[in-house]
Amino acid sequence: MKKILFFIFLFSLSLAQQQTSSSSRRPPVRPPPSSMRPPSVSKNATALRDLDYEVVKLSYIQTDRALAILKTMGYTVVEFRPGKGEISGENNFTPVYSNKIDNINSPGILPIIIKIPDTQTISLVSKSTTKASTKKSALGVDLGGVTLNNTTSGEPMQRLLVGYKSSNMRSLAQLLDLIANKIDVPASQVAIEALVIELNRDDLSELGVDFSAASSGVTADFPPPQSGSISPFTVVLDRTLLGSGANFRANIDALVSKKLATIKSKPSALVLDGRQARIQVGQQIPIVKTITDQIAKTRSVDYVPVGIVLNVRPRISEDGSSVTIQVETIISETEERIGATGGGDVESAPIINNRKVQSFVRVANNTPFIIGGLINEKSSDNEGGVPLLGTLPFIKNLFSVSGTKKVRREVIVVITPHIIKESSDQFSRVIPQDSPLFDQDNNKSFPNSYRVRQGDIFDLSFIDESPVYQDIVKEVYKRADKDKTLAQKDPYKSILEGRIPGESVLVKKMLLDIIGKMNYVDYVDPEKIIYFATSNKDPAGFEVEMLSAAVRKIPSNKAMKLTYSVVGKASIDKPFVQPTASVNYLSLKDSYKNELVKFNKIGSSPAEDQFTILLSPKIPKYERRLYEVLILKKLLKMNPDLDLTLKYFKPGIEILFPSRDVLETTNFVVDRDAARLFYEVNLYYAAFGQEFNRGTAEIARLMQTR
């Protein structure tokens, strides 16, 4: 069995080498990072082509707006004037300089900012110019498709090209700091929660709010009554009175449970600061339109939307304590026309009752306000009587009753704004609940997915509360303010971005706990787990071993130690060094974790790290833990965009998991990466501390010598 696995390994290795030699089938090699490039000659630059360049991808602001600000501040900006190209959809571009450049070495010329022209058309749908298209389509859809005239482009959009001299990194760092922290900043978001309730006019008093006059907990200005009813108005609950908002919601729930009120809709939307959100819930009512002329009679159908429409546009105050909202509420419904015979188009058309309120409101964050006074009065005729006798002529009035009942229904809209900050726990307000309903488990067509819940996140407040960490952050900000170039290199860059050295260890531990909670390890076949053991007998320097067979051979009073370290040095003849395991058997003289700490060594650099796995028949849970680590290793490969930071790993993110069928058929390899994960998840606090100390060693030395 060992020989078969070994031959399979050699075959796959040779196949990979053959594929590598076929360069025509592979994409071009990307240029090396700046740290691996040869020394630049830009300090002797005399032309733009001699400069070093950095591409800046704008995340939030539009390119033209950013360039307008930079030109105002005196930066040299190069834009382009488009001209008509040879074919439709293409342009010729002529550069336009904001400042005259006679000598790029003159003061104030560099860095130079060049706009990368964006793709002209970003949508597949273009407006047709044919006469037929000017007529309004009944369905609003061009069923014939559109002509794709524009040239297809796969380039990223909203980019700037910055030219600079490597000998003057300070000016580049100042520009990048200005763009990242002052110009290209994200807008805050507002979660709008709405509640549309319809209830009997006589039951309004049970809400605890008197709409006919200002009462405790409510601030409002009411217009004078019209025809015995109250005009539409807006009420803001006073949140300084404890429990007013909560009591109001409780009263609503009580009315709904007693069937005295009906929740017609409960929409919500997440919108950026200053942008408009529109929520529409309802139907499209067909209206027949007939046009008659001397030649023919044509009929067409138009669709009129009815239901609930909520238009809001919030604006957050500078201190984030209040929200000013422009709000429009429309509630429409159809009403049957009593007595309509259906003989004519007008008589058969429905009546649409429409109630609309437009207003400007300023409320405190998380404070509900009410739009009320949307009253609708309906009359219903009730008839009854004794069977047969109630239908006889002349005497039916003696044996029947009839009456008219008027019901006044009022619709109130409760709107609550919540300011959402991505770096705050408030973002959990707009994510799904902690329910398996949002997971995709055992899907036949797509990978399994799991949404992180609040209970999956560790309480790691002790990190931010650490006085040592607070001093490090203050020192980094102080030095970055004096020297902008520090913001472009680690560890300063990571700390300024809110990252914590070693935080990936804590995220991996949280992921492993999710794997254990889902019992994915039950689907791993122990007979399909191998490892590479160091061997002097084999020309390759290692042998393929089955882990299950090795575990069964462990003496009852011993533990198997698999130690991984970077052995040997890469060379031209042997560019790849296989990280094999040295296998030993020993007696555990101390506790398991103390022994594990003893055999795992963290060096000054990752290449000097040594990782060890201990497996003992007396402690079977760690063999199971190793299987979970192998699943974690596969999970990390399936989620290459998973940012292993505490800032990113929040409730609501979706993680792809391998399916059970895949786990049952996968051949796992215990290698150095698995040994590292095994050490980190079993001793995660110690591993986090070691990585943190190694990542902040430079800053700590600077703090001690200041």
XYZ file of C-alpha atoms in Angstrom:
706
model
C 0.000 0.000 0.000
C 2.884 2.365 0.843
C 4.530 1.737 -2.525
C 1.283 2.405 -4.380
C 0.803 5.738 -2.595
C 4.425 6.638 -3.229
C 4.145 5.942 -6.968
C 0.941 8.005 -7.114
C 2.767 10.881 -5.440
C 5.715 10.669 -7.871
C 3.344 10.518 -10.856
C 1.457 13.645 -9.718
C 4.770 15.435 -9.127
C 6.058 14.616 -12.621
C 2.738 15.641 -14.148
C 2.936 18.993 -12.367
C 6.441 19.524 -13.722
C 5.251 18.778 -17.264
C 2.450 21.275 -16.897
C 4.912 23.863 -15.609
C 7.195 23.393 -18.628
C 4.317 24.140 -20.970
C 4.520 27.908 -20.603
C 2.183 28.543 -23.521
C -0.746 27.201 -21.501
C -0.114 29.290 -18.415
C -0.810 32.996 -17.863
C 2.185 35.339 -17.825
C 4.082 35.595 -14.573
C 3.105 38.612 -12.497
C 5.896 41.050 -11.682
C 7.543 40.537 -8.308
C 6.551 42.757 -5.376
C 8.469 45.960 -4.793
C 10.560 44.314 -2.059
C 11.989 41.828 -4.642
C 12.569 44.254 -7.503
C 16.032 45.535 -8.408
C 17.028 49.032 -7.258
C 15.176 51.793 -9.079
C 16.846 54.481 -11.162
C 13.966 56.955 -10.821
C 16.090 59.323 -8.713
C 17.863 60.274 -11.967
C 14.617 60.527 -13.924
C 14.329 63.168 -16.643
C 11.059 62.009 -18.262
C 7.768 60.577 -17.056
C 8.678 57.101 -18.271
C 11.671 57.061 -15.891
C 9.528 57.399 -12.764
C 8.280 54.681 -10.475
C 4.518 54.199 -10.505
C 1.926 53.115 -7.992
C -1.665 52.199 -8.905
C -4.282 53.549 -6.489
C -7.704 51.874 -6.592
C -10.406 54.214 -5.322
C -12.992 52.441 -3.216
C -15.740 55.005 -2.648
C -15.274 58.372 -4.353
C -15.483 58.856 -8.104
C -12.231 59.477 -9.949
C -13.217 62.886 -11.343
C -14.260 64.168 -7.910
C -10.997 63.035 -6.337
C -8.968 64.653 -9.139
C -10.862 67.929 -8.728
C -9.827 68.059 -5.067
C -6.211 67.172 -5.831
C -5.973 69.818 -8.584
C -7.298 72.409 -6.143
C -4.527 71.479 -3.723
C -1.880 72.050 -6.405
C -1.026 68.499 -7.442
C -0.061 67.876 -11.058
C -2.905 65.931 -12.656
C -3.082 64.433 -16.137
C -6.549 63.821 -17.572
C -7.696 62.873 -21.061
C -9.963 64.477 -23.627
C -11.864 61.761 -25.509
C -12.305 61.851 -29.240
C -14.227 59.673 -31.654
C -12.488 56.388 -32.428
C -12.339 54.314 -35.565
C -15.316 52.129 -34.648
C -18.419 52.645 -32.543
C -17.723 52.310 -28.827
C -14.040 53.260 -29.050
C -12.345 56.586 -28.295
C -9.047 58.286 -28.917
C -7.641 60.085 -25.864
C -5.516 63.240 -25.752
C -3.711 64.044 -22.474
C -4.526 67.315 -20.702
C -2.118 68.598 -18.010
C -3.357 70.670 -15.096
C 0.096 72.220 -14.615
C 2.756 72.956 -17.196
C 5.651 70.485 -16.907
C 8.969 71.828 -18.181
C 11.138 69.809 -15.831
C 9.843 66.944 -13.682
C 12.638 67.647 -11.197
C 11.232 71.094 -10.451
C 9.778 71.548 -6.929
C 6.090 70.748 -6.618
C 5.820 68.710 -9.823
C 6.006 65.240 -8.269
C 4.163 63.128 -7.473
C 2.210 63.330 -10.709
C -1.287 61.830 -10.820
C -2.511 60.276 -14.057
C -6.147 59.351 -14.504
C -6.688 55.939 -16.047
C -9.677 56.393 -18.411
C -12.691 54.370 -17.348
C -14.758 52.200 -19.626
C -17.363 54.416 -21.269
C -20.284 52.019 -20.937
C -20.753 49.856 -17.848
C -24.185 48.435 -18.657
C -25.359 45.917 -21.218
C -28.601 47.852 -21.757
C -28.458 50.954 -23.922
C -31.297 53.191 -24.968
C -32.459 52.467 -28.497
C -32.873 55.357 -30.946
C -35.483 53.734 -33.179
C -38.891 55.332 -33.465
C -40.587 52.158 -32.284
C -38.720 52.298 -28.998
C -40.097 55.754 -28.172
C -43.524 54.248 -27.592
C -44.092 53.030 -24.069
C -44.055 49.253 -23.934
C -46.840 47.578 -21.982
C -44.401 45.419 -20.040
C -41.463 47.821 -20.128
C -39.143 45.131 -21.498
C -37.365 44.915 -24.834
C -37.945 41.258 -25.637
C -35.719 41.408 -28.678
C -32.605 42.353 -26.711
C -30.193 45.166 -27.464
C -27.253 45.581 -29.814
C -23.930 45.257 -27.980
C -22.118 48.048 -29.822
C -19.575 48.990 -27.181
C -16.175 47.349 -26.909
C -15.900 44.828 -24.089
C -13.292 45.752 -21.474
C -12.144 43.701 -18.498
C -10.096 46.364 -16.728
C -10.903 47.558 -13.185
C -12.526 50.955 -12.870
C -11.877 54.075 -10.776
C -8.059 53.965 -10.710
C -5.250 56.484 -10.511
C -1.636 56.063 -11.623
C 0.793 57.942 -9.375
C 4.317 58.682 -10.605
C 7.045 59.409 -8.058
C 10.742 59.149 -7.335
C 11.953 56.358 -5.104
C 14.337 58.829 -3.495
C 11.392 60.935 -2.313
C 8.972 58.496 -0.723
C 7.717 61.094 1.730
C 5.708 62.998 -0.899
C 4.152 59.743 -2.154
C 3.256 58.672 1.388
C 1.622 62.041 2.072
C -0.475 61.754 -1.095
C -1.583 58.183 -0.332
C -2.440 59.176 3.232
C -4.491 62.112 1.947
C -6.424 59.921 -0.487
C -7.030 57.042 1.928
C -7.911 58.990 5.079
C -9.388 62.266 3.829
C -10.752 61.880 0.297
C -11.640 58.238 -0.374
C -13.616 57.585 2.814
C -16.801 55.486 3.065
C -20.186 56.920 3.928
C -22.016 55.702 6.993
C -25.173 53.675 6.535
C -28.659 53.877 7.991
C -30.964 50.934 8.549
C -34.572 52.009 8.057
C -37.143 49.832 9.820
C -40.779 50.476 8.923
C -43.974 49.045 10.344
C -47.291 49.640 8.528
C -50.310 48.937 10.746
C -54.003 49.203 9.959
C -56.457 49.322 12.840
C -59.906 50.552 13.771
C -60.116 54.257 14.553
C -61.797 53.478 17.877
C -58.869 51.297 19.004
C -56.212 53.997 18.641
C -56.399 54.883 22.310
C -55.079 51.436 23.219
C -51.726 52.322 21.662
C -51.007 54.636 24.562
C -50.740 57.648 22.227
C -53.506 60.221 21.945
C -53.462 61.533 18.405
C -55.972 64.278 19.126
C -53.606 66.180 21.440
C -50.029 66.097 22.592
C -49.566 63.652 25.430
C -46.769 62.393 27.621
C -43.978 60.836 25.609
C -45.083 62.442 22.341
C -44.125 65.701 20.646
C -46.284 66.789 17.737
C -47.957 69.762 16.074
C -51.435 68.930 14.794
C -53.374 70.813 12.112
C -56.968 71.825 12.844
C -59.561 69.055 12.354
C -61.209 68.822 8.974
C -64.721 67.358 8.734
C -64.449 65.861 12.180
C -61.218 63.941 11.416
C -57.552 64.602 11.914
C -55.365 65.468 8.962
C -52.192 63.493 8.296
C -49.436 64.298 10.785
C -46.098 63.098 12.133
C -45.458 62.094 15.747
C -42.014 61.612 17.274
C -41.713 59.488 20.392
C -39.687 61.138 23.138
C -36.959 58.665 24.002
C -35.988 60.620 27.128
C -39.041 59.074 28.785
C -37.947 55.588 29.735
C -39.870 52.820 28.106
C -42.020 54.971 25.797
C -40.801 53.309 22.581
C -40.840 49.826 24.093
C -44.325 50.311 25.513
C -45.574 51.499 22.153
C -44.323 48.327 20.446
C -45.789 46.225 23.221
C -49.183 47.852 22.736
C -48.986 47.173 18.999
C -48.259 43.492 19.654
C -51.199 43.338 22.032
C -53.585 44.817 19.459
C -52.362 42.410 16.795
C -52.775 39.411 19.098
C -56.345 40.484 19.857
C -56.966 40.851 16.090
C -57.817 44.534 16.529
C -54.932 45.573 14.298
C -53.309 44.167 11.178
C -49.655 44.501 10.216
C -49.882 45.207 6.499
C -46.147 45.324 5.921
C -42.868 45.320 7.825
C -40.210 46.379 5.303
C -36.644 47.386 6.067
C -33.786 48.759 4.003
C -30.112 49.589 4.393
C -29.140 52.850 2.685
C -26.016 54.995 2.523
C -25.964 58.401 4.175
C -27.647 60.957 1.908
C -28.970 58.382 -0.579
C -32.567 57.473 -1.283
C -34.175 54.164 -0.416
C -37.483 53.130 -1.962
C -39.625 50.273 -0.712
C -42.732 49.219 -2.628
C -45.040 46.426 -1.535
C -48.237 45.839 -3.465
C -49.738 44.835 -6.781
C -49.881 45.950 -10.396
C -53.541 46.548 -11.313
C -54.322 46.163 -15.047
C -56.331 49.025 -16.541
C -57.850 48.537 -19.996
C -57.419 51.557 -22.259
C -59.493 51.821 -25.452
C -58.731 54.206 -28.311
C -61.372 54.565 -31.039
C -60.853 56.406 -34.301
C -62.551 56.403 -37.670
C -60.698 53.296 -38.822
C -60.463 50.902 -35.913
C -60.821 50.418 -32.204
C -57.607 49.494 -30.345
C -57.299 48.264 -26.794
C -54.231 48.233 -24.606
C -53.446 47.441 -20.998
C -51.613 49.702 -18.577
C -50.497 48.614 -15.117
C -51.010 50.904 -12.155
C -49.084 50.112 -8.947
C -51.124 50.017 -5.755
C -50.040 49.134 -2.256
C -47.502 50.663 0.078
C -44.659 52.893 -1.118
C -42.049 54.250 1.268
C -39.445 56.743 0.009
C -36.820 57.900 2.489
C -33.582 59.833 2.240
C -31.680 60.072 5.535
C -28.830 62.390 6.472
C -26.691 61.700 9.523
C -25.524 64.536 11.757
C -21.825 65.224 12.272
C -21.726 63.686 15.759
C -23.834 60.695 14.686
C -26.514 61.328 17.308
C -29.449 62.260 15.067
C -30.833 61.634 11.595
C -32.674 64.089 9.357
C -35.031 62.225 7.043
C -36.970 63.287 4.005
C -39.853 60.821 3.930
C -42.763 60.124 1.614
C -45.417 57.526 2.436
C -48.054 56.451 -0.089
C -50.784 53.939 0.715
C -53.161 53.068 -2.099
C -55.784 50.387 -2.548
C -58.538 49.539 -4.990
C -62.213 49.752 -4.134
C -64.999 47.944 -5.918
C -67.475 50.229 -7.668
C -70.921 49.366 -6.363
C -73.542 49.388 -9.089
C -71.105 49.207 -11.986
C -72.638 47.156 -14.786
C -69.444 46.528 -16.692
C -71.011 47.787 -19.892
C -68.461 50.547 -20.364
C -64.770 50.893 -19.762
C -65.129 53.748 -17.286
C -67.837 52.023 -15.278
C -65.762 48.817 -14.973
C -62.515 50.576 -13.973
C -61.706 50.332 -10.269
C -61.525 53.264 -7.897
C -58.081 53.707 -6.327
C -58.007 55.200 -2.854
C -54.763 57.065 -2.310
C -53.295 58.438 0.937
C -49.960 60.235 0.877
C -47.789 62.065 3.413
C -44.575 63.972 2.657
C -42.472 65.389 5.458
C -39.033 66.334 6.804
C -38.224 64.838 10.194
C -35.213 65.045 12.500
C -35.066 62.328 15.137
C -32.451 60.939 17.473
C -30.706 57.712 16.498
C -32.782 54.558 17.235
C -35.887 56.693 17.879
C -39.172 55.732 16.155
C -41.507 58.290 14.645
C -45.099 57.800 13.514
C -46.878 58.958 10.397
C -50.609 58.862 11.138
C -53.928 60.351 10.146
C -54.244 58.188 7.016
C -57.933 57.438 7.572
C -60.211 55.496 5.261
C -63.950 55.195 5.850
C -65.852 52.207 4.481
C -69.600 51.536 4.554
C -71.083 48.061 4.462
C -74.782 47.125 4.078
C -75.969 44.336 6.380
C -79.249 42.460 5.685
C -80.871 39.557 7.522
C -84.237 38.005 8.307
C -86.365 34.897 8.714
C -85.876 32.440 5.828
C -88.674 32.483 3.223
C -90.800 34.956 5.210
C -88.160 37.657 4.800
C -88.560 37.466 0.995
C -92.387 37.552 0.668
C -93.896 40.721 -0.839
C -95.736 43.174 1.416
C -94.789 41.381 4.654
C -91.001 40.939 4.191
C -90.294 44.127 6.148
C -91.871 42.538 9.212
C -89.522 39.572 9.125
C -86.204 41.177 7.989
C -83.686 43.711 9.223
C -81.194 45.893 7.354
C -78.619 48.460 8.302
C -75.476 50.261 7.255
C -72.246 49.987 9.227
C -69.480 52.513 8.848
C -65.967 51.406 9.716
C -63.177 53.942 9.962
C -59.805 52.321 9.448
C -56.576 54.182 10.075
C -53.149 53.298 8.786
C -50.143 54.381 10.812
C -46.535 54.007 9.715
C -43.823 53.617 12.358
C -40.319 54.379 11.031
C -37.172 53.833 13.088
C -33.711 54.868 11.797
C -30.582 53.102 13.052
C -27.138 54.479 12.229
C -24.923 51.548 11.233
C -21.153 51.678 11.587
C -19.171 48.832 10.065
C -16.636 48.833 12.878
C -19.366 48.601 15.490
C -21.461 45.747 16.783
C -24.497 47.665 15.498
C -23.960 46.026 12.125
C -25.547 42.893 13.580
C -28.886 44.715 13.277
C -28.977 44.144 9.513
C -27.720 40.555 9.345
C -29.848 37.389 9.543
C -30.746 35.911 12.887
C -28.733 33.146 14.497
C -30.725 30.439 12.817
C -29.761 27.402 10.701
C -32.456 28.566 8.286
C -29.827 30.694 6.502
C -27.298 27.876 6.162
C -26.925 25.776 3.021
C -26.337 22.238 4.218
C -25.872 19.129 2.085
C -26.583 21.015 -1.125
C -26.217 18.821 -4.220
C -25.316 21.618 -6.642
C -23.327 24.132 -4.589
C -20.881 23.993 -1.676
C -22.237 24.014 1.839
C -22.284 27.374 3.582
C -22.524 28.480 7.175
C -23.347 31.917 8.569
C -21.344 32.909 11.608
C -23.525 33.466 14.682
C -23.038 35.712 17.666
C -22.280 32.700 19.840
C -19.372 31.718 17.572
C -17.432 34.898 18.398
C -15.097 34.972 21.383
C -15.170 37.822 23.871
C -11.817 39.390 23.091
C -12.297 42.754 24.752
C -9.184 42.110 26.840
C -7.043 42.866 23.763
C -8.299 46.422 23.297
C -8.255 47.004 27.064
C -4.613 45.980 27.382
C -2.568 49.052 28.433
C 0.462 47.666 26.570
C -1.498 47.393 23.320
C -2.975 50.874 23.806
C 0.532 52.307 24.250
C 1.677 50.550 21.057
C -1.230 51.967 19.054
C -0.631 55.487 20.386
C 3.059 55.244 19.535
C 2.305 54.036 16.004
C -0.107 56.910 15.353
C 2.351 59.420 16.799
C 5.195 58.209 14.591
C 2.962 57.907 11.508
C 1.888 61.538 11.915
C 5.530 62.600 11.828
C 6.618 60.220 9.083
C 3.929 59.319 6.525
C 6.151 56.656 4.965
C 5.600 54.407 7.999
C 1.966 53.980 6.957
C 3.132 52.048 3.887
C 5.096 49.302 5.655
C 4.446 46.748 8.341
C 3.967 46.482 11.238
C 2.858 50.122 11.243
C 0.538 49.725 8.266
C -1.318 46.770 9.802
C -1.863 48.507 13.141
C -3.037 51.712 11.462
C -5.567 49.612 9.498
C -6.932 48.169 12.744
C -5.185 44.808 12.471
C -3.660 43.040 15.462
C -0.515 40.890 15.076
C -1.392 37.236 15.693
C -5.159 37.741 15.451
C -5.393 35.063 12.741
C -4.684 32.470 15.454
C -7.852 33.466 17.319
C -9.933 33.421 14.129
C -8.678 29.915 13.265
C -9.662 28.709 16.722
C -13.179 30.103 16.281
C -13.426 28.371 12.902
C -12.302 25.092 14.441
C -14.995 25.345 17.123
C -17.609 25.744 14.367
C -16.263 22.614 12.667
C -16.481 20.711 15.937
C -20.012 21.945 16.583
C -21.180 20.693 13.174
C -19.588 17.220 13.725
C -17.913 17.313 10.314
C -15.131 15.109 11.634
C -17.499 12.112 11.599
C -17.224 12.059 7.792
C -13.422 11.870 7.655
C -12.077 8.417 6.801
C -8.967 7.767 8.991
C -7.723 5.262 6.422
C -7.291 8.081 3.890
C -4.879 10.208 5.943
C -1.166 10.047 5.118
C 2.003 11.827 6.197
C 5.586 12.032 4.922
C 8.150 10.564 7.319
C 11.848 11.298 7.068
C 13.777 8.295 5.771
C 17.431 7.776 4.852
C 16.599 4.534 3.060
C 14.616 6.200 0.284
C 16.300 8.280 -2.445
C 13.594 10.912 -2.118
C 14.466 11.363 1.566
C 11.009 10.439 2.852
C 8.417 7.681 2.896
C 4.639 7.856 2.638
C 2.986 6.490 5.787
C -0.637 5.824 6.717
C -1.544 7.746 9.861
C -4.129 5.229 11.085
C -1.615 2.366 10.891
C 1.000 4.414 12.740
C -1.469 5.321 15.489
C -2.370 1.680 16.010
C 1.340 0.857 16.517
C 1.809 3.422 19.320
C 2.711 1.650 22.596
C 0.101 2.061 25.305
C 2.454 4.043 27.566
C 3.952 6.163 24.781
C 3.003 9.048 22.510
C 3.945 9.527 18.868
C 5.707 12.815 18.119
C 5.563 14.229 14.584
C 7.950 17.188 14.333
C 8.043 19.462 11.287
C 10.773 21.980 10.561
C 12.323 23.392 7.420
C 15.167 20.911 6.923
C 17.759 21.507 4.201
C 18.333 24.479 1.988
C 16.816 25.075 -1.407
C 19.196 25.182 -4.353
C 19.090 25.285 -8.148
C 19.384 21.505 -8.307
C 16.735 21.030 -5.616
C 14.523 24.131 -5.554
C 11.784 22.552 -3.419
C 12.411 21.055 0.017
C 9.679 18.663 1.132
C 8.654 19.417 4.760
C 8.760 15.906 6.177
C 8.127 14.795 9.745
C 10.653 13.241 12.068
C 8.866 10.510 14.032
C 9.731 9.647 17.651
C 8.005 7.879 20.530
C 8.200 9.250 24.060
C 6.553 9.133 27.462
C 4.470 12.118 28.521
C 6.041 13.162 31.827
C 3.975 16.326 32.127
C 0.466 17.349 31.103
C -0.345 17.066 27.408
C -0.415 20.830 26.760
C 2.790 21.456 28.657
C 4.510 18.800 26.570
C 3.054 20.345 23.418
C 4.448 23.757 24.410
C 7.847 22.213 24.999
C 8.125 20.708 21.498
C 6.717 23.666 19.540
C 9.255 26.430 19.054
C 8.626 29.859 17.572
C 11.732 31.478 16.123
C 12.541 35.047 15.241
C 11.236 34.387 11.701
C 8.657 31.927 10.302
C 11.430 29.870 8.666
C 12.830 29.062 12.112
C 9.510 27.802 13.520
C 9.221 24.166 14.562
C 5.813 22.528 14.974
C 4.984 19.219 16.629
C 1.923 16.968 16.786
C 1.511 14.632 19.750
C -0.812 11.620 19.473
C -1.440 9.297 22.405
C -3.881 6.350 22.731
C -4.671 7.547 26.263
C -5.952 10.908 24.965
C -8.033 10.061 21.857
C -9.636 13.516 21.664
C -6.445 14.975 20.198
C -6.517 12.489 17.336
C -10.028 13.726 16.625
C -8.727 17.280 16.955
C -6.152 16.514 14.256
C -8.943 15.409 11.912
C -10.745 18.708 12.602
C -7.521 20.550 11.801
C -7.355 18.807 8.419
C -10.915 19.989 7.700
C -9.911 23.492 8.780
C -6.981 23.392 6.377
C -9.310 22.453 3.506
C -11.830 25.102 4.584
C -9.176 27.833 4.398
C -8.343 26.762 0.827
C -12.029 26.877 -0.119
C -12.327 30.441 1.224
C -9.291 32.307 -0.182
C -11.023 35.658 0.384
C -11.674 34.924 4.064
C -9.826 37.669 5.927
C -8.506 36.118 9.146
C -8.875 39.318 11.170
C -11.075 40.192 14.116
C -12.290 43.239 12.209
C -13.688 41.045 9.421
C -14.742 37.925 11.319
C -18.123 39.161 12.559
C -21.577 37.589 12.896
C -23.336 37.264 9.559
C -20.436 36.447 7.230
C -20.895 33.350 5.098
C -18.233 30.630 5.011
C -18.063 27.790 2.508
C -17.681 24.294 3.954
C -16.734 21.062 2.201
C -19.691 18.766 1.682
C -19.972 15.469 3.528
C -19.508 13.526 0.298
C -16.238 15.340 -0.356
C -14.950 14.647 3.153
C -15.718 10.963 2.829
C -13.676 10.646 -0.386
C -10.825 13.116 0.261
C -7.265 11.974 0.893
C -5.800 14.228 3.594
C -2.105 14.938 4.119
C -0.653 15.798 7.525
C 2.074 18.317 6.686
C 3.786 21.287 8.265
C 0.767 23.545 7.745
C -1.430 21.023 9.562
C 1.124 20.833 12.398
C 1.108 24.614 12.688
C -2.689 24.714 12.816
C -2.676 21.887 15.379
C -0.385 23.922 17.632
C -2.311 27.169 17.163
C -5.797 25.795 17.908
C -4.714 23.764 20.942
C -2.616 26.545 22.487
C -4.280 29.528 20.868
C -3.688 32.055 23.657
C 0.006 31.185 23.876
C 0.347 31.141 20.064
C -1.442 34.496 19.805
C 0.886 36.020 22.393
C 3.972 34.757 20.599
C 2.812 36.055 17.209
C 1.840 39.382 18.773
C 5.251 39.797 20.384
C 7.030 38.890 17.158
C 4.875 41.292 15.127
C 5.397 44.218 17.506
C 9.049 43.562 18.348
C 10.263 46.498 16.248
C 7.768 48.893 17.815
C 8.581 47.621 21.297
C 12.284 48.285 20.741
C 11.535 51.832 19.602
C 9.358 52.437 22.653
C 12.090 51.221 25.005
C 14.756 53.458 23.460
C 12.731 56.659 23.256
